[in-house]
């Protein structure tokens, strides 16, 4: 049986896959089982920050694998300690909790916000305000936090305590916050799965006002926008926003599963001894890989991200077949005249891998993609867009 046939026979059919079996790669170049190569503009959904088979990342994880792959959190290990220290130093946050994925990071943030409110405001302030159009994960709580009705079917009963504000209706967030039963506002500064839509400065202002007035924690879900993706280390750094809790995952591990929740001084005691945990949390190999990624997200890399972003935006804005370009840094959405699926399929055929988000074509290339690769890919994309 081929890879595709075996997969379809034995793996649950929860994904709509492209008819390609990838076997190897180097940076932004990926190779399938027939030897055909592709320029990757998806990074395994914003995960492969430095592309495939990145030498520095490989040496970090293999060295750690040769020493100690796993220990559990019953003991101390160095990679997790160093990664937490670097995350705090680079963001000004105070404490970190490690898990294994974005959804788990958001679960942790939700638990922390509720416990913080219980201890600071008393009972009855458990509501999390999330935003319409958001995506926060696939567990029951994070599905419920996801502000899209399509996710709220078939798996009920859903957990209580989630309400949804429309970021495009001024005052809607305030209306919910005023009800005095909330503990936090949870948001993505650029809604990724929701269509690569940045929040407006006016809405961020409203977030800051209600957070102050009603003592709400601000939770920034940086699972997709984090780790250099938007041209800043974390997406919120593009805005006048100062979250109390930051969740991240995807690109942090550079290809291995890791999630992190960052707490500022105010709520660094929200989860105390015995209140939360994860067997694989701070796994030494994942943390060693993440350290090798995070260390390299410096001003030089971030200005490269901005330069590449400008190149793509300039090439595509006003191009034939393009209605609009949205997003920040190397997290871009293209609204197209032809159905996005047709463009993505056409590009795949010609060796360029793309993603979709709602009705848009979505680009999340490795941050290290070369200008030459980008030029080739954008040329093909423009030809497909203009058909
Ligand atoms: C992908 C994503 C998640 C879920 O992350 P998993 O690692 O798949 O659990 C949560 N929030 C946002 C914004 C995401 O893009």
Tab-separated table of N, CA, C and O in Angstrom, residues 237-325:
chain	number	residue	atom	x	y	z
A	237	UNK	N	2.900	42.759	20.579
A	237	UNK	CA	3.911	43.815	20.601
A	237	UNK	C	3.767	44.778	19.418
A	237	UNK	O	4.420	45.815	19.378
A	238	UNK	N	2.906	44.438	18.469
A	238	UNK	CA	2.569	45.361	17.383
A	238	UNK	C	1.512	46.380	17.821
A	238	UNK	O	1.194	47.299	17.072
A	239	UNK	N	0.922	46.179	18.998
A	239	UNK	CA	-0.215	46.994	19.434
A	239	UNK	C	0.077	47.599	20.808
A	239	UNK	O	1.022	47.194	21.477
A	240	UNK	N	-0.763	48.526	21.216
A	240	UNK	CA	-0.681	49.049	22.589
A	240	UNK	C	-1.467	48.099	23.495
A	240	UNK	O	-2.551	48.427	23.974
A	241	UNK	N	-0.933	46.902	23.664
A	241	UNK	CA	-1.629	45.884	24.446
A	241	UNK	C	-0.629	45.230	25.394
A	241	UNK	O	0.492	44.906	24.985
A	242	UNK	N	-1.033	45.054	26.644
A	242	UNK	CA	-0.130	44.510	27.669
A	242	UNK	C	-0.809	43.348	28.375
A	242	UNK	O	-1.352	43.515	29.470
A	243	UNK	N	-0.800	42.171	27.734
A	243	UNK	CA	-1.549	41.032	28.300
A	243	UNK	C	-1.003	40.569	29.645
A	243	UNK	O	0.184	40.711	29.932
A	244	UNK	N	-1.924	40.023	30.453
A	244	UNK	CA	-1.530	39.421	31.734
A	244	UNK	C	-1.078	37.991	31.523
A	244	UNK	O	-0.250	37.474	32.267
A	245	UNK	N	-1.689	37.343	30.517
A	245	UNK	CA	-1.362	35.951	30.215
A	245	UNK	C	-1.145	35.839	28.699
A	245	UNK	O	-1.938	36.378	27.918
A	246	UNK	N	-0.069	35.180	28.306
A	246	UNK	CA	0.208	34.942	26.885
A	246	UNK	C	0.303	33.437	26.683
A	246	UNK	O	1.053	32.759	27.400
A	247	UNK	N	-0.479	32.925	25.738
A	247	UNK	CA	-0.358	31.494	25.421
A	247	UNK	C	0.323	31.359	24.074
A	247	UNK	O	0.086	32.154	23.164
A	248	UNK	N	1.189	30.361	23.955
A	248	UNK	CA	1.825	30.149	22.662
A	248	UNK	C	2.123	28.666	22.469
A	248	UNK	O	2.072	27.870	23.414
A	249	UNK	N	2.389	28.292	21.228
A	249	UNK	CA	2.701	26.886	20.899
A	249	UNK	C	3.297	26.883	19.485
A	249	UNK	O	4.318	27.518	19.264
A	250	UNK	N	2.615	26.229	18.550
A	250	UNK	CA	3.046	26.129	17.142
A	250	UNK	C	4.522	26.410	16.888
A	250	UNK	O	5.360	25.527	17.043
A	251	UNK	N	4.873	27.641	16.503
A	251	UNK	CA	6.237	27.947	16.065
A	251	UNK	C	7.289	27.920	17.148
A	251	UNK	O	8.487	27.937	16.849
A	252	UNK	N	6.870	27.875	18.417
A	252	UNK	CA	7.846	27.888	19.512
A	252	UNK	C	8.769	26.677	19.440
A	252	UNK	O	9.975	26.784	19.646
A	253	UNK	N	8.215	25.514	19.158
A	253	UNK	CA	9.001	24.281	19.168
A	253	UNK	C	9.774	24.034	17.886
A	253	UNK	O	10.604	23.127	17.843
A	254	UNK	N	9.485	24.788	16.845
A	254	UNK	CA	10.188	24.613	15.579
A	254	UNK	C	9.977	23.239	14.966
A	254	UNK	O	10.783	22.791	14.145
A	255	UNK	N	8.913	22.522	15.355
A	255	UNK	CA	8.627	21.215	14.772
A	255	UNK	C	8.325	20.136	15.798
A	255	UNK	O	7.829	19.075	15.453
A	256	UNK	N	8.619	20.400	17.060
A	256	UNK	CA	8.232	19.452	18.107
A	256	UNK	C	7.097	20.068	18.929
A	256	UNK	O	6.987	21.285	19.038
A	257	UNK	N	6.236	19.201	19.517
A	257	UNK	CA	5.077	19.735	20.233
A	257	UNK	C	5.448	20.357	21.572
A	257	UNK	O	6.013	19.691	22.436
A	258	UNK	N	5.128	21.630	21.708
A	258	UNK	CA	5.303	22.318	22.992
A	258	UNK	C	4.318	23.479	23.040
A	258	UNK	O	4.054	24.123	22.029
A	259	UNK	N	3.786	23.713	24.213
A	259	UNK	CA	2.940	24.878	24.450
A	259	UNK	C	3.465	25.577	25.688
A	259	UNK	O	4.044	24.934	26.566
A	260	UNK	N	3.281	26.890	25.753
A	260	UNK	CA	3.730	27.635	26.929
A	260	UNK	C	2.688	28.676	27.297
A	260	UNK	O	2.029	29.238	26.417
A	261	UNK	N	2.549	28.898	28.592
A	261	UNK	CA	1.669	29.954	29.087
A	261	UNK	C	2.524	30.884	29.928
A	261	UNK	O	3.178	30.443	30.878
A	262	UNK	N	2.545	32.157	29.552
A	262	UNK	CA	3.359	33.146	30.251
A	262	UNK	C	2.445	33.992	31.132
A	262	UNK	O	1.396	34.458	30.664
A	263	UNK	N	2.853	34.186	32.376
A	263	UNK	CA	2.059	34.974	33.326
A	263	UNK	C	2.850	36.204	33.743
A	263	UNK	O	4.049	36.093	34.035
A	264	UNK	N	2.178	37.357	33.819
A	264	UNK	CA	2.887	38.523	34.356
A	264	UNK	C	2.853	38.481	35.884
A	264	UNK	O	2.253	37.585	36.482
A	265	UNK	N	3.501	39.456	36.487
A	265	UNK	CA	3.632	39.496	37.951
A	265	UNK	C	2.262	39.413	38.633
A	265	UNK	O	2.080	38.672	39.598
A	266	UNK	N	1.299	40.160	38.066
A	266	UNK	CA	-0.025	40.255	38.679
A	266	UNK	C	-0.653	38.886	38.931
A	266	UNK	O	-1.252	38.648	39.973
A	267	UNK	N	-0.551	37.986	37.961
A	267	UNK	CA	-1.266	36.709	38.107
A	267	UNK	C	-0.318	35.509	38.150
A	267	UNK	O	-0.729	34.386	37.881
A	268	UNK	N	0.926	35.758	38.511
A	268	UNK	CA	1.891	34.654	38.511
A	268	UNK	C	1.629	33.635	39.618
A	268	UNK	O	2.211	32.566	39.623
A	269	UNK	N	0.718	33.965	40.537
A	269	UNK	CA	0.367	33.012	41.591
A	269	UNK	C	-1.006	32.400	41.343
A	269	UNK	O	-1.535	31.689	42.209
A	270	UNK	N	-1.565	32.674	40.162
A	270	UNK	CA	-2.947	32.229	39.905
A	270	UNK	C	-3.074	30.712	39.991
A	270	UNK	O	-4.093	30.192	40.443
A	271	UNK	N	-2.072	29.988	39.535
A	271	UNK	CA	-2.088	28.534	39.674
A	271	UNK	C	-0.966	28.153	40.643
A	271	UNK	O	0.199	28.447	40.387
A	272	UNK	N	-1.353	27.508	41.718
A	272	UNK	CA	-0.353	27.180	42.739
A	272	UNK	C	-0.141	25.670	42.792
A	272	UNK	O	-0.770	24.914	42.035
A	273	UNK	N	0.710	25.274	43.680
A	273	UNK	CA	1.064	23.870	43.899
A	273	UNK	C	-0.136	22.931	43.788
A	273	UNK	O	-1.137	23.111	44.480
A	274	UNK	N	-0.043	21.966	42.876
A	274	UNK	CA	-1.081	20.941	42.767
A	274	UNK	C	-2.294	21.295	41.924
A	274	UNK	O	-3.162	20.453	41.715
A	275	UNK	N	-2.379	22.533	41.417
A	275	UNK	CA	-3.608	22.919	40.711
A	275	UNK	C	-3.571	22.642	39.213
A	275	UNK	O	-4.588	22.746	38.533
A	276	UNK	N	-2.400	22.349	38.672
A	276	UNK	CA	-2.329	22.081	37.235
A	276	UNK	C	-1.076	21.256	36.954
A	276	UNK	O	-0.138	21.259	37.758
A	277	UNK	N	-1.067	20.566	35.826
A	277	UNK	CA	0.106	19.760	35.503
A	277	UNK	C	0.018	19.148	34.128
A	277	UNK	O	-1.021	19.227	33.456
A	278	UNK	N	1.129	18.575	33.674
A	278	UNK	CA	1.183	17.901	32.384
A	278	UNK	C	2.386	16.971	32.388
A	278	UNK	O	3.506	17.413	32.663
A	279	UNK	N	2.161	15.687	32.114
A	279	UNK	CA	3.249	14.708	32.169
A	279	UNK	C	4.423	15.115	31.290
A	279	UNK	O	5.574	15.081	31.696
A	280	UNK	N	4.092	15.512	30.048
A	280	UNK	CA	5.161	15.856	29.104
A	280	UNK	C	5.586	17.320	29.195
A	280	UNK	O	6.484	17.745	28.464
A	281	UNK	N	4.935	18.103	30.035
A	281	UNK	CA	5.248	19.529	30.123
A	281	UNK	C	6.727	19.761	30.376
A	281	UNK	O	7.321	19.088	31.217
A	282	UNK	N	7.318	20.707	29.644
A	282	UNK	CA	8.757	21.015	29.737
A	282	UNK	C	9.621	19.819	29.354
A	282	UNK	O	10.732	19.671	29.850
A	283	UNK	N	9.120	18.991	28.454
A	283	UNK	CA	9.914	17.866	27.949
A	283	UNK	C	11.272	18.382	27.475
A	283	UNK	O	11.359	19.340	26.709
A	284	UNK	N	12.359	17.765	27.946
A	284	UNK	CA	13.695	18.312	27.646
A	284	UNK	C	14.023	18.434	26.151
A	284	UNK	O	14.658	19.406	25.747
A	285	UNK	N	13.607	17.477	25.357
A	285	UNK	CA	13.908	17.570	23.915
A	285	UNK	C	13.133	18.730	23.287
A	285	UNK	O	13.692	19.544	22.546
A	286	UNK	N	11.847	18.814	23.602
A	286	UNK	CA	11.024	19.897	23.045
A	286	UNK	C	11.578	21.251	23.489
A	286	UNK	O	11.633	22.201	22.703
A	287	UNK	N	11.973	21.352	24.754
A	287	UNK	CA	12.493	22.623	25.270
A	287	UNK	C	13.845	22.968	24.647
A	287	UNK	O	14.115	24.138	24.357
A	288	UNK	N	14.684	21.960	24.421
A	288	UNK	CA	15.977	22.225	23.778
A	288	UNK	C	15.745	22.742	22.355
A	288	UNK	O	16.400	23.688	21.903
A	289	UNK	N	14.793	22.136	21.643
A	289	UNK	CA	14.454	22.605	20.296
A	289	UNK	C	13.915	24.025	20.338
A	289	UNK	O	14.318	24.891	19.545
A	290	UNK	N	13.010	24.281	21.290
A	290	UNK	CA	12.403	25.612	21.404
A	290	UNK	C	13.463	26.662	21.747
A	290	UNK	O	13.430	27.782	21.215
A	291	UNK	N	14.389	26.310	22.614
A	291	UNK	CA	15.464	27.251	22.963
A	291	UNK	C	16.263	27.648	21.726
A	291	UNK	O	16.583	28.826	21.528
A	292	UNK	N	16.553	26.654	20.883
A	292	UNK	CA	17.341	26.952	19.685
A	292	UNK	C	16.553	27.857	18.728
A	292	UNK	O	17.139	28.605	17.956
A	293	UNK	N	15.235	27.771	18.772
A	293	UNK	CA	14.391	28.647	17.940
A	293	UNK	C	14.339	30.048	18.550
A	293	UNK	O	14.638	31.052	17.901
A	294	UNK	N	13.969	30.101	19.833
A	294	UNK	CA	13.740	31.392	20.490
A	294	UNK	C	14.995	32.271	20.517
A	294	UNK	O	14.916	33.485	20.325
A	295	UNK	N	16.141	31.638	20.715
A	295	UNK	CA	17.420	32.363	20.739
A	295	UNK	C	17.656	33.137	19.456
A	295	UNK	O	18.316	34.166	19.460
A	296	UNK	N	17.182	32.586	18.351
A	296	UNK	CA	17.458	33.202	17.054
A	296	UNK	C	16.400	34.208	16.607
A	296	UNK	O	16.542	34.811	15.547
A	297	UNK	N	15.319	34.367	17.394
A	297	UNK	CA	14.311	35.362	17.021
A	297	UNK	C	14.759	36.707	17.597
A	297	UNK	O	14.326	37.135	18.657
A	298	UNK	N	15.684	37.336	16.883
A	298	UNK	CA	16.241	38.613	17.342
A	298	UNK	C	15.825	39.728	16.370
A	298	UNK	O	15.086	39.486	15.408
A	299	UNK	N	16.305	40.939	16.634
A	299	UNK	CA	15.896	42.085	15.815
A	299	UNK	C	16.246	41.888	14.341
A	299	UNK	O	15.500	42.318	13.453
A	300	UNK	N	17.375	41.240	14.096
A	300	UNK	CA	17.799	41.041	12.708
A	300	UNK	C	16.796	40.136	11.979
A	300	UNK	O	16.350	40.451	10.876
A	301	UNK	N	16.439	39.022	12.630
A	301	UNK	CA	15.472	38.108	12.011
A	301	UNK	C	14.121	38.810	11.821
A	301	UNK	O	13.482	38.683	10.776
A	302	UNK	N	13.693	39.556	12.849
A	302	UNK	CA	12.388	40.206	12.780
A	302	UNK	C	12.346	41.251	11.662
A	302	UNK	O	11.322	41.395	10.983
A	303	UNK	N	13.471	41.939	11.438
A	303	UNK	CA	13.443	42.920	10.333
A	303	UNK	C	13.436	42.191	8.984
A	303	UNK	O	12.827	42.672	8.022
A	304	UNK	N	14.047	41.015	8.927
A	304	UNK	CA	13.947	40.177	7.717
A	304	UNK	C	12.493	39.767	7.458
A	304	UNK	O	12.029	39.767	6.319
A	305	UNK	N	11.806	39.382	8.540
A	305	UNK	CA	10.397	38.988	8.432
A	305	UNK	C	9.596	40.156	7.846
A	305	UNK	O	8.785	39.978	6.928
A	306	UNK	N	9.856	41.357	8.347
A	306	UNK	CA	9.113	42.539	7.867
A	306	UNK	C	9.434	42.820	6.399
A	306	UNK	O	8.544	43.166	5.617
A	307	UNK	N	10.706	42.651	6.034
A	307	UNK	CA	11.114	42.910	4.650
A	307	UNK	C	10.443	41.908	3.696
A	307	UNK	O	9.926	42.286	2.644
A	308	UNK	N	10.418	40.643	4.083
A	308	UNK	CA	9.781	39.622	3.246
A	308	UNK	C	8.273	39.868	3.163
A	308	UNK	O	7.659	39.686	2.116
A	309	UNK	N	7.703	40.287	4.295
A	309	UNK	CA	6.279	40.586	4.321
A	309	UNK	C	5.950	41.715	3.342
A	309	UNK	O	5.016	41.612	2.534
A	310	UNK	N	6.751	42.782	3.409
A	310	UNK	CA	6.526	43.923	2.504
A	310	UNK	C	6.615	43.496	1.046
A	310	UNK	O	5.830	43.938	0.214
A	311	UNK	N	7.581	42.636	0.764
A	311	UNK	CA	7.730	42.148	-0.614
A	311	UNK	C	6.445	41.456	-1.074
A	311	UNK	O	5.911	41.757	-2.146
A	312	UNK	N	5.929	40.545	-0.249
A	312	UNK	CA	4.719	39.800	-0.630
A	312	UNK	C	3.536	40.756	-0.775
A	312	UNK	O	2.795	40.709	-1.763
A	313	UNK	N	3.370	41.641	0.214
A	313	UNK	CA	2.230	42.559	0.193
A	313	UNK	C	2.290	43.457	-1.046
A	313	UNK	O	1.289	43.651	-1.745
A	314	UNK	N	3.492	43.970	-1.343
A	314	UNK	CA	3.635	44.836	-2.524
A	314	UNK	C	3.337	44.091	-3.814
A	314	UNK	O	2.695	44.634	-4.722
A	315	UNK	N	3.813	42.858	-3.909
A	315	UNK	CA	3.579	42.066	-5.117
A	315	UNK	C	2.100	41.740	-5.320
A	315	UNK	O	1.617	41.717	-6.447
A	316	UNK	N	1.404	41.466	-4.212
A	316	UNK	CA	0.041	40.952	-4.339
A	316	UNK	C	-1.042	42.022	-4.286
A	316	UNK	O	-2.110	41.846	-4.870
A	317	UNK	N	-0.767	43.134	-3.603
A	317	UNK	CA	-1.793	44.166	-3.501
A	317	UNK	C	-2.085	44.719	-4.897
A	317	UNK	O	-1.179	45.143	-5.605
A	318	UNK	N	-3.351	44.658	-5.275
A	318	UNK	CA	-3.755	45.173	-6.586
A	318	UNK	C	-3.432	44.239	-7.740
A	318	UNK	O	-3.726	44.557	-8.893
A	319	UNK	N	-2.818	43.086	-7.467
A	319	UNK	CA	-2.516	42.142	-8.555
A	319	UNK	C	-3.817	41.540	-9.081
A	319	UNK	O	-4.834	41.523	-8.383
A	320	UNK	N	-3.756	41.062	-10.323
A	320	UNK	CA	-4.949	40.486	-10.953
A	320	UNK	C	-5.457	39.301	-10.132
A	320	UNK	O	-4.676	38.419	-9.753
A	321	UNK	N	-6.748	39.308	-9.816
A	321	UNK	CA	-7.341	38.197	-9.067
A	321	UNK	C	-7.304	38.381	-7.563
A	321	UNK	O	-7.827	37.553	-6.829
A	322	UNK	N	-6.680	39.477	-7.100
A	322	UNK	CA	-6.584	39.732	-5.660
A	322	UNK	C	-7.584	40.816	-5.261
A	322	UNK	O	-7.582	41.901	-5.835
A	323	UNK	N	-8.422	40.498	-4.283
A	323	UNK	CA	-9.384	41.486	-3.785
A	323	UNK	C	-8.745	42.295	-2.654
A	323	UNK	O	-8.837	43.521	-2.621
A	324	UNK	N	-8.082	41.600	-1.735
A	324	UNK	CA	-7.427	42.310	-0.637
A	324	UNK	C	-6.341	41.426	-0.024
A	324	UNK	O	-6.347	40.208	-0.201
A	325	UNK	N	-5.410	42.063	0.670
A	325	UNK	CA	-4.358	41.343	1.398
A	325	UNK	C	-4.439	41.789	2.854
A	325	UNK	O	-4.511	42.992	3.127
